[in-house]
PDB file of C-alpha atoms and ligand atoms in Angstrom:
ATOM      1  CA  MET A   1     -14.409 -15.732 -13.090  1.00  0.00           C
ATOM      2  CA  THR A   2     -10.672 -15.897 -13.555  1.00  0.00           C
ATOM      3  CA  LEU A   3      -9.532 -15.986 -17.157  1.00  0.00           C
ATOM      4  CA  THR A   4      -8.825 -19.602 -18.002  1.00  0.00           C
ATOM      5  CA  ALA A   5      -6.615 -21.022 -20.748  1.00  0.00           C
ATOM      6  CA  LEU A   6      -7.812 -24.355 -22.132  1.00  0.00           C
ATOM      7  CA  LEU A   7      -5.106 -26.480 -23.738  1.00  0.00           C
ATOM      8  CA  SER A   8      -5.515 -29.787 -25.507  1.00  0.00           C
ATOM      9  CA  ASP A   9      -3.507 -32.197 -27.661  1.00  0.00           C
ATOM     10  CA  ILE A  10      -0.067 -30.888 -26.783  1.00  0.00           C
ATOM     11  CA  HIS A  11       1.429 -34.132 -28.087  1.00  0.00           C
ATOM     12  CA  ALA A  12       4.897 -33.715 -26.622  1.00  0.00           C
ATOM     13  CA  ASN A  13       5.530 -30.577 -28.684  1.00  0.00           C
ATOM     14  CA  TRP A  14       7.577 -28.478 -26.280  1.00  0.00           C
ATOM     15  CA  PRO A  15       8.298 -25.477 -28.548  1.00  0.00           C
ATOM     16  CA  ALA A  16       4.531 -25.102 -29.132  1.00  0.00           C
ATOM     17  CA  LEU A  17       3.619 -25.496 -25.455  1.00  0.00           C
ATOM     18  CA  GLU A  18       6.155 -22.892 -24.337  1.00  0.00           C
ATOM     19  CA  GLU A  19       4.776 -20.305 -26.752  1.00  0.00           C
ATOM     20  CA  VAL A  20       1.158 -21.048 -25.843  1.00  0.00           C
ATOM     21  CA  VAL A  21       1.793 -20.676 -22.125  1.00  0.00           C
ATOM     22  CA  ALA A  22       3.637 -17.390 -22.707  1.00  0.00           C
ATOM     23  CA  ASP A  23       0.816 -16.106 -24.928  1.00  0.00           C
ATOM     24  CA  ALA A  24      -1.852 -17.057 -22.380  1.00  0.00           C
ATOM     25  CA  ARG A  25       0.051 -15.362 -19.568  1.00  0.00           C
ATOM     26  CA  ARG A  26       0.441 -12.194 -21.632  1.00  0.00           C
ATOM     27  CA  ALA A  27      -3.329 -12.291 -22.257  1.00  0.00           C
ATOM     28  CA  GLY A  28      -3.945 -12.432 -18.495  1.00  0.00           C
ATOM     29  CA  ALA A  29      -4.768 -16.111 -18.014  1.00  0.00           C
ATOM     30  CA  GLU A  30      -4.683 -17.047 -14.346  1.00  0.00           C
ATOM     31  CA  ARG A  31      -5.718 -20.655 -14.659  1.00  0.00           C
ATOM     32  CA  PHE A  32      -4.661 -23.414 -17.043  1.00  0.00           C
ATOM     33  CA  LEU A  33      -6.772 -26.502 -17.738  1.00  0.00           C
ATOM     34  CA  CYS A  34      -5.591 -29.398 -19.868  1.00  0.00           C
ATOM     35  CA  LEU A  35      -7.990 -31.573 -21.890  1.00  0.00           C
ATOM     36  CA  GLY A  36      -5.604 -34.495 -22.464  1.00  0.00           C
ATOM     37  CA  ASP A  37      -3.130 -35.901 -24.995  1.00  0.00           C
ATOM     38  CA  ILE A  38      -0.077 -34.301 -23.440  1.00  0.00           C
ATOM     39  CA  VAL A  39       2.030 -37.069 -24.970  1.00  0.00           C
ATOM     40  CA  GLY A  40       2.136 -39.080 -28.202  1.00  0.00           C
ATOM     41  CA  TYR A  41       3.566 -38.123 -31.638  1.00  0.00           C
ATOM     42  CA  GLY A  42       6.127 -35.565 -30.422  1.00  0.00           C
ATOM     43  CA  ALA A  43       9.666 -35.856 -29.072  1.00  0.00           C
ATOM     44  CA  GLN A  44       9.532 -34.060 -25.706  1.00  0.00           C
ATOM     45  CA  PRO A  45       6.980 -35.811 -23.494  1.00  0.00           C
ATOM     46  CA  LEU A  46       8.890 -35.291 -20.239  1.00  0.00           C
ATOM     47  CA  GLU A  47       9.172 -31.521 -20.548  1.00  0.00           C
ATOM     48  CA  CYS A  48       5.481 -31.254 -21.449  1.00  0.00           C
ATOM     49  CA  LEU A  49       4.319 -33.553 -18.638  1.00  0.00           C
ATOM     50  CA  GLU A  50       6.375 -31.654 -16.060  1.00  0.00           C
ATOM     51  CA  LEU A  51       5.054 -28.257 -17.060  1.00  0.00           C
ATOM     52  CA  VAL A  52       1.413 -29.328 -17.384  1.00  0.00           C
ATOM     53  CA  ARG A  53       1.509 -31.041 -14.003  1.00  0.00           C
ATOM     54  CA  GLU A  54       2.929 -27.952 -12.378  1.00  0.00           C
ATOM     55  CA  LEU A  55       0.634 -25.530 -14.192  1.00  0.00           C
ATOM     56  CA  SER A  56      -2.744 -27.177 -14.386  1.00  0.00           C
ATOM     57  CA  PRO A  57      -5.013 -28.083 -11.449  1.00  0.00           C
ATOM     58  CA  VAL A  58      -7.155 -30.092 -13.887  1.00  0.00           C
ATOM     59  CA  VAL A  59      -5.626 -32.536 -16.371  1.00  0.00           C
ATOM     60  CA  LEU A  60      -7.831 -34.973 -18.265  1.00  0.00           C
ATOM     61  CA  MET A  61      -6.860 -38.324 -19.659  1.00  0.00           C
ATOM     62  CA  GLY A  62      -6.716 -38.410 -23.448  1.00  0.00           C
ATOM     63  CA  ASN A  63      -6.619 -41.486 -25.644  1.00  0.00           C
ATOM     64  CA  HIS A  64      -2.815 -41.205 -25.866  1.00  0.00           C
ATOM     65  CA  GLU A  65      -2.440 -41.286 -22.067  1.00  0.00           C
ATOM     66  CA  GLU A  66      -4.790 -44.241 -22.019  1.00  0.00           C
ATOM     67  CA  ALA A  67      -2.611 -45.953 -24.660  1.00  0.00           C
ATOM     68  CA  ILE A  68       0.528 -45.368 -22.580  1.00  0.00           C
ATOM     69  CA  ILE A  69      -1.079 -47.315 -19.737  1.00  0.00           C
ATOM     70  CA  GLU A  70      -3.142 -49.932 -21.589  1.00  0.00           C
ATOM     71  CA  GLY A  71      -1.360 -50.228 -24.929  1.00  0.00           C
ATOM     72  CA  PRO A  72      -2.141 -48.539 -28.269  1.00  0.00           C
ATOM     73  CA  TYR A  73      -5.187 -50.627 -29.208  1.00  0.00           C
ATOM     74  CA  GLY A  74      -6.840 -49.409 -32.387  1.00  0.00           C
ATOM     75  CA  PHE A  75      -4.051 -46.905 -33.090  1.00  0.00           C
ATOM     76  CA  ASN A  76      -2.602 -46.529 -36.578  1.00  0.00           C
ATOM     77  CA  PRO A  77       1.028 -47.708 -37.009  1.00  0.00           C
ATOM     78  CA  LEU A  78       2.477 -44.179 -36.750  1.00  0.00           C
ATOM     79  CA  ALA A  79       0.633 -43.308 -33.551  1.00  0.00           C
ATOM     80  CA  SER A  80       1.384 -46.755 -32.199  1.00  0.00           C
ATOM     81  CA  ALA A  81       5.144 -46.414 -32.822  1.00  0.00           C
ATOM     82  CA  ALA A  82       5.099 -43.098 -30.960  1.00  0.00           C
ATOM     83  CA  ILE A  83       3.275 -44.639 -27.990  1.00  0.00           C
ATOM     84  CA  HIS A  84       5.864 -47.416 -27.672  1.00  0.00           C
ATOM     85  CA  TRP A  85       8.719 -44.879 -27.891  1.00  0.00           C
ATOM     86  CA  THR A  86       6.996 -42.606 -25.332  1.00  0.00           C
ATOM     87  CA  ARG A  87       6.413 -45.439 -22.882  1.00  0.00           C
ATOM     88  CA  ARG A  88      10.095 -46.453 -23.089  1.00  0.00           C
ATOM     89  CA  THR A  89      11.154 -42.821 -22.672  1.00  0.00           C
ATOM     90  CA  LEU A  90       8.997 -42.387 -19.564  1.00  0.00           C
ATOM     91  CA  GLU A  91      10.273 -45.646 -18.058  1.00  0.00           C
ATOM     92  CA  ALA A  92      13.874 -44.581 -18.700  1.00  0.00           C
ATOM     93  CA  ALA A  93      13.199 -41.273 -16.925  1.00  0.00           C
ATOM     94  CA  SER A  94      12.113 -42.889 -13.671  1.00  0.00           C
ATOM     95  CA  ALA A  95      14.773 -40.972 -11.735  1.00  0.00           C
ATOM     96  CA  ARG A  96      13.476 -37.648 -13.052  1.00  0.00           C
ATOM     97  CA  MET A  97       9.748 -38.444 -12.740  1.00  0.00           C
ATOM     98  CA  PRO A  98       9.388 -41.508 -10.517  1.00  0.00           C
ATOM     99  CA  ASP A  99       5.579 -41.586 -10.348  1.00  0.00           C
ATOM    100  CA  VAL A 100       4.739 -40.413 -13.853  1.00  0.00           C
ATOM    101  CA  LEU A 101       3.038 -43.627 -14.979  1.00  0.00           C
ATOM    102  CA  SER A 102       0.847 -43.886 -11.884  1.00  0.00           C
ATOM    103  CA  TRP A 103       0.008 -40.188 -12.247  1.00  0.00           C
ATOM    104  CA  ILE A 104      -1.056 -40.738 -15.861  1.00  0.00           C
ATOM    105  CA  ALA A 105      -3.127 -43.767 -14.839  1.00  0.00           C
ATOM    106  CA  SER A 106      -4.912 -41.665 -12.211  1.00  0.00           C
ATOM    107  CA  LEU A 107      -6.114 -38.915 -14.577  1.00  0.00           C
ATOM    108  CA  PRO A 108      -9.906 -38.418 -14.790  1.00  0.00           C
ATOM    109  CA  VAL A 109     -11.733 -38.781 -18.120  1.00  0.00           C
ATOM    110  CA  ARG A 110     -14.318 -36.123 -17.281  1.00  0.00           C
ATOM    111  CA  VAL A 111     -14.445 -33.097 -15.005  1.00  0.00           C
ATOM    112  CA  ASP A 112     -17.616 -31.129 -14.221  1.00  0.00           C
ATOM    113  CA  LEU A 113     -16.969 -27.506 -13.401  1.00  0.00           C
ATOM    114  CA  GLN A 114     -19.751 -25.125 -12.484  1.00  0.00           C
ATOM    115  CA  GLU A 115     -19.302 -23.157 -15.697  1.00  0.00           C
ATOM    116  CA  ALA A 116     -18.351 -25.960 -18.092  1.00  0.00           C
ATOM    117  CA  LEU A 117     -17.934 -29.672 -18.635  1.00  0.00           C
ATOM    118  CA  LEU A 118     -14.478 -30.901 -19.704  1.00  0.00           C
ATOM    119  CA  VAL A 119     -13.777 -34.086 -21.686  1.00  0.00           C
ATOM    120  CA  HIS A 120     -11.153 -35.044 -24.234  1.00  0.00           C
ATOM    121  CA  GLY A 121     -13.461 -36.463 -26.943  1.00  0.00           C
ATOM    122  CA  SER A 122     -17.181 -36.504 -26.116  1.00  0.00           C
ATOM    123  CA  PRO A 123     -19.374 -36.819 -23.009  1.00  0.00           C
ATOM    124  CA  SER A 124     -20.606 -40.270 -24.111  1.00  0.00           C
ATOM    125  CA  HIS A 125     -17.177 -41.784 -24.777  1.00  0.00           C
ATOM    126  CA  PRO A 126     -14.690 -39.362 -23.223  1.00  0.00           C
ATOM    127  CA  THR A 127     -11.423 -40.771 -24.554  1.00  0.00           C
ATOM    128  CA  GLU A 128     -12.707 -42.281 -27.786  1.00  0.00           C
ATOM    129  CA  GLU A 129     -15.442 -40.469 -29.648  1.00  0.00           C
ATOM    130  CA  TYR A 130     -14.618 -37.636 -32.058  1.00  0.00           C
ATOM    131  CA  LEU A 131     -17.008 -34.715 -32.545  1.00  0.00           C
ATOM    132  CA  PHE A 132     -16.179 -33.653 -36.084  1.00  0.00           C
ATOM    133  CA  ARG A 133     -17.266 -30.647 -38.086  1.00  0.00           C
ATOM    134  CA  GLU A 134     -18.525 -33.330 -40.498  1.00  0.00           C
ATOM    135  CA  ASP A 135     -21.081 -34.438 -37.878  1.00  0.00           C
ATOM    136  CA  THR A 136     -22.840 -31.063 -38.044  1.00  0.00           C
ATOM    137  CA  LEU A 137     -25.888 -30.479 -40.212  1.00  0.00           C
ATOM    138  CA  ASP A 138     -24.310 -28.526 -43.064  1.00  0.00           C
ATOM    139  CA  TYR A 139     -21.736 -31.242 -43.593  1.00  0.00           C
ATOM    140  CA  LEU A 140     -23.934 -34.318 -43.353  1.00  0.00           C
ATOM    141  CA  PRO A 141     -24.640 -36.133 -46.616  1.00  0.00           C
ATOM    142  CA  ARG A 142     -27.572 -34.630 -48.516  1.00  0.00           C
ATOM    143  CA  GLN A 143     -28.046 -31.958 -45.852  1.00  0.00           C
ATOM    144  CA  GLN A 144     -29.867 -34.225 -43.438  1.00  0.00           C
ATOM    145  CA  ASP A 145     -31.620 -32.446 -40.611  1.00  0.00           C
ATOM    146  CA  TYR A 146     -30.790 -34.976 -37.949  1.00  0.00           C
ATOM    147  CA  SER A 147     -27.476 -35.972 -36.430  1.00  0.00           C
ATOM    148  CA  PRO A 148     -28.052 -38.905 -34.046  1.00  0.00           C
ATOM    149  CA  LYS A 149     -24.527 -38.667 -32.679  1.00  0.00           C
ATOM    150  CA  LEU A 150     -24.698 -34.972 -31.803  1.00  0.00           C
ATOM    151  CA  THR A 151     -28.261 -35.283 -30.514  1.00  0.00           C
ATOM    152  CA  ARG A 152     -27.063 -38.019 -28.163  1.00  0.00           C
ATOM    153  CA  CYS A 153     -24.118 -35.908 -27.037  1.00  0.00           C
ATOM    154  CA  PHE A 154     -26.289 -32.868 -26.317  1.00  0.00           C
ATOM    155  CA  ARG A 155     -28.680 -34.968 -24.219  1.00  0.00           C
ATOM    156  CA  GLY A 156     -28.228 -34.055 -20.566  1.00  0.00           C
ATOM    157  CA  LEU A 157     -25.747 -31.265 -21.356  1.00  0.00           C
ATOM    158  CA  ASP A 158     -26.733 -28.083 -19.512  1.00  0.00           C
ATOM    159  CA  ARG A 159     -23.648 -25.892 -20.031  1.00  0.00           C
ATOM    160  CA  PRO A 160     -20.764 -25.429 -22.455  1.00  0.00           C
ATOM    161  CA  CYS A 161     -18.551 -28.473 -22.932  1.00  0.00           C
ATOM    162  CA  PHE A 162     -14.885 -28.105 -23.883  1.00  0.00           C
ATOM    163  CA  VAL A 163     -13.310 -30.839 -26.004  1.00  0.00           C
ATOM    164  CA  GLY A 164     -10.204 -31.538 -28.087  1.00  0.00           C
ATOM    165  CA  HIS A 165      -9.286 -34.819 -29.816  1.00  0.00           C
ATOM    166  CA  THR A 166      -9.974 -33.835 -33.468  1.00  0.00           C
ATOM    167  CA  HIS A 167      -7.215 -31.161 -33.465  1.00  0.00           C
ATOM    168  CA  VAL A 168      -9.586 -28.782 -35.299  1.00  0.00           C
ATOM    169  CA  PRO A 169     -10.867 -25.736 -33.352  1.00  0.00           C
ATOM    170  CA  GLY A 170     -14.484 -24.580 -33.597  1.00  0.00           C
ATOM    171  CA  VAL A 171     -17.923 -24.632 -31.993  1.00  0.00           C
ATOM    172  CA  ILE A 172     -20.886 -26.962 -32.431  1.00  0.00           C
ATOM    173  CA  ASP A 173     -23.913 -25.021 -31.264  1.00  0.00           C
ATOM    174  CA  HIS A 174     -27.284 -26.295 -30.086  1.00  0.00           C
ATOM    175  CA  ALA A 175     -28.704 -26.012 -33.616  1.00  0.00           C
ATOM    176  CA  LEU A 176     -26.022 -28.577 -34.604  1.00  0.00           C
ATOM    177  CA  LYS A 177     -24.205 -26.003 -36.734  1.00  0.00           C
ATOM    178  CA  TRP A 178     -20.434 -25.698 -37.067  1.00  0.00           C
ATOM    179  CA  ILE A 179     -18.926 -22.305 -36.306  1.00  0.00           C
ATOM    180  CA  ALA A 180     -15.264 -21.996 -37.227  1.00  0.00           C
ATOM    181  CA  PRO A 181     -13.199 -19.433 -35.300  1.00  0.00           C
ATOM    182  CA  THR A 182     -12.968 -17.322 -38.473  1.00  0.00           C
ATOM    183  CA  ASP A 183     -16.797 -17.331 -38.742  1.00  0.00           C
ATOM    184  CA  CYS A 184     -17.143 -15.543 -35.399  1.00  0.00           C
ATOM    185  CA  GLY A 185     -14.114 -13.237 -35.387  1.00  0.00           C
ATOM    186  CA  GLU A 186     -12.284 -15.669 -33.075  1.00  0.00           C
ATOM    187  CA  VAL A 187     -14.719 -14.860 -30.237  1.00  0.00           C
ATOM    188  CA  TYR A 188     -17.752 -16.986 -29.387  1.00  0.00           C
ATOM    189  CA  ASP A 189     -20.281 -15.954 -26.748  1.00  0.00           C
ATOM    190  CA  THR A 190     -21.638 -19.122 -25.116  1.00  0.00           C
ATOM    191  CA  ASP A 191     -24.160 -17.230 -22.978  1.00  0.00           C
ATOM    192  CA  GLY A 192     -23.714 -20.212 -20.639  1.00  0.00           C
ATOM    193  CA  ALA A 193     -25.779 -22.389 -23.027  1.00  0.00           C
ATOM    194  CA  PRO A 194     -24.961 -25.979 -24.024  1.00  0.00           C
ATOM    195  CA  CYS A 195     -22.490 -26.173 -26.905  1.00  0.00           C
ATOM    196  CA  PHE A 196     -19.295 -28.009 -27.767  1.00  0.00           C
ATOM    197  CA  ILE A 197     -16.156 -25.938 -28.005  1.00  0.00           C
ATOM    198  CA  ASN A 198     -13.141 -27.598 -29.567  1.00  0.00           C
ATOM    199  CA  VAL A 199     -10.020 -25.708 -28.535  1.00  0.00           C
ATOM    200  CA  GLY A 200      -7.890 -27.275 -31.281  1.00  0.00           C
ATOM    201  CA  SER A 201      -4.421 -28.668 -30.749  1.00  0.00           C
ATOM    202  CA  VAL A 202      -1.377 -27.037 -29.206  1.00  0.00           C
ATOM    203  CA  GLY A 203       1.111 -29.469 -30.667  1.00  0.00           C
ATOM    204  CA  GLN A 204      -0.316 -30.929 -33.889  1.00  0.00           C
ATOM    205  CA  PRO A 205      -2.924 -28.690 -35.576  1.00  0.00           C
ATOM    206  CA  ARG A 206      -4.762 -30.455 -38.398  1.00  0.00           C
ATOM    207  CA  ASP A 207      -6.587 -27.576 -40.075  1.00  0.00           C
ATOM    208  CA  GLY A 208      -3.787 -26.457 -42.373  1.00  0.00           C
ATOM    209  CA  ASP A 209      -2.750 -23.635 -40.043  1.00  0.00           C
ATOM    210  CA  LEU A 210       0.660 -24.515 -38.594  1.00  0.00           C
ATOM    211  CA  ARG A 211       0.257 -22.272 -35.542  1.00  0.00           C
ATOM    212  CA  ALA A 212      -0.529 -23.749 -32.122  1.00  0.00           C
ATOM    213  CA  SER A 213      -4.204 -23.535 -31.126  1.00  0.00           C
ATOM    214  CA  TYR A 214      -5.831 -23.034 -27.721  1.00  0.00           C
ATOM    215  CA  ALA A 215      -8.684 -21.028 -26.169  1.00  0.00           C
ATOM    216  CA  LEU A 216      -9.285 -18.510 -23.421  1.00  0.00           C
ATOM    217  CA  PHE A 217     -12.554 -18.596 -21.448  1.00  0.00           C
ATOM    218  CA  ASP A 218     -13.880 -15.968 -19.055  1.00  0.00           C
ATOM    219  CA  GLY A 219     -16.907 -18.019 -17.960  1.00  0.00           C
ATOM    220  CA  ARG A 220     -18.994 -16.859 -20.894  1.00  0.00           C
ATOM    221  CA  GLN A 221     -16.919 -15.827 -23.883  1.00  0.00           C
ATOM    222  CA  VAL A 222     -14.447 -18.089 -25.652  1.00  0.00           C
ATOM    223  CA  ARG A 223     -11.503 -16.494 -27.436  1.00  0.00           C
ATOM    224  CA  PHE A 224      -9.765 -18.763 -29.955  1.00  0.00           C
ATOM    225  CA  ARG A 225      -6.031 -18.142 -30.138  1.00  0.00           C
ATOM    226  CA  ARG A 226      -3.383 -19.139 -32.701  1.00  0.00           C
ATOM    227  CA  VAL A 227       0.251 -18.827 -31.713  1.00  0.00           C
ATOM    228  CA  PRO A 228       3.271 -19.084 -34.028  1.00  0.00           C
ATOM    229  CA  TYR A 229       6.089 -21.240 -32.729  1.00  0.00           C
ATOM    230  CA  ASP A 230       9.304 -22.791 -34.049  1.00  0.00           C
ATOM    231  CA  VAL A 231       7.740 -25.636 -36.048  1.00  0.00           C
ATOM    232  CA  HIS A 232      11.113 -26.598 -37.550  1.00  0.00           C
ATOM    233  CA  ARG A 233      12.614 -27.065 -34.092  1.00  0.00           C
ATOM    234  CA  ALA A 234       9.766 -29.381 -33.082  1.00  0.00           C
ATOM    235  CA  ALA A 235      10.076 -31.346 -36.339  1.00  0.00           C
ATOM    236  CA  GLN A 236      13.866 -31.640 -36.000  1.00  0.00           C
ATOM    237  CA  ARG A 237      13.474 -33.137 -32.526  1.00  0.00           C
ATOM    238  CA  ILE A 238      11.247 -35.833 -34.032  1.00  0.00           C
ATOM    239  CA  PHE A 239      13.645 -36.482 -36.966  1.00  0.00           C
ATOM    240  CA  ALA A 240      16.466 -36.917 -34.418  1.00  0.00           C
ATOM    241  CA  GLU A 241      14.678 -39.800 -32.667  1.00  0.00           C
ATOM    242  CA  ARG A 242      15.292 -42.967 -34.642  1.00  0.00           C
ATOM    243  CA  ASP A 243      12.178 -44.701 -33.316  1.00  0.00           C
ATOM    244  CA  LEU A 244       9.784 -41.843 -34.065  1.00  0.00           C
ATOM    245  CA  PRO A 245       8.530 -41.960 -37.683  1.00  0.00           C
ATOM    246  CA  ASP A 246       9.775 -38.948 -39.712  1.00  0.00           C
ATOM    247  CA  VAL A 247       6.292 -38.318 -41.044  1.00  0.00           C
ATOM    248  CA  LEU A 248       5.269 -37.171 -37.548  1.00  0.00           C
ATOM    249  CA  GLY A 249       7.699 -34.275 -37.948  1.00  0.00           C
ATOM    250  CA  GLN A 250       6.779 -33.693 -41.568  1.00  0.00           C
ATOM    251  CA  ARG A 251       3.089 -33.320 -40.783  1.00  0.00           C
ATOM    252  CA  LEU A 252       3.808 -30.453 -38.357  1.00  0.00           C
ATOM    253  CA  LEU A 253       5.348 -28.587 -41.300  1.00  0.00           C
ATOM    254  CA  GLU A 254       2.237 -29.231 -43.370  1.00  0.00           C
ATOM    255  CA  GLY A 255      -0.524 -28.826 -40.774  1.00  0.00           C
ATOM    256  CA  TRP A 256      -2.392 -32.100 -41.034  1.00  0.00           C
TER     257      TRP A 256
HETATM  258 ZN1   ZN B   1      -4.766 -35.864 -29.903  1.00  0.00          ZN
END
């Protein structure tokens, strides 16, 4: 199988996306797949949308794309402010990208490939549900031995499933254990078996590591990648937009 780069949660962070694409190309990636949330939070949605559209034969709808079309229902005030700003920015760019809103509205929430299933959040609720490390057995209260949510999500799954949404990279295996990239030397062998692989976030990592996160997949092995980029440049672009809350730039500098 061709080496595939899986990107999620770019969040309009152009400096991060540029570095990730360059890193993946240097590593030999021949195919790019995008798991959603190209926009939201960051200051350069147009650049990111243009490149992802050109690069990726598969682009999923994330909850932030859904919010652009339907409104930011259930979003916190920061995320909501960014959605309103992004929507206005896309509307104002109608000469540059005339069909961008209808393209966003047309994105699928789930794609079944032969070697993997792709969703933004979870197979049950593709744009909504989060699969957290805290849902796995070691993290459940009092070390319970049953996770109804994960058990439901594994039901019917017959191959690896790539997700994003939480912005924290790692694997949930069939034993409902969490495997962080550092636990497996950044390489996880799926053996084609059902598991959930979170590729982390290109544009807003939330695990304390400021570097952009994505994954490479050869059909069996997953290689987790972290890529340094100019975080200050991305934050400055957010600070420069009056209608984007400053804290959205600040959090990039802090990794949450
Ligand atoms: Zn996201």
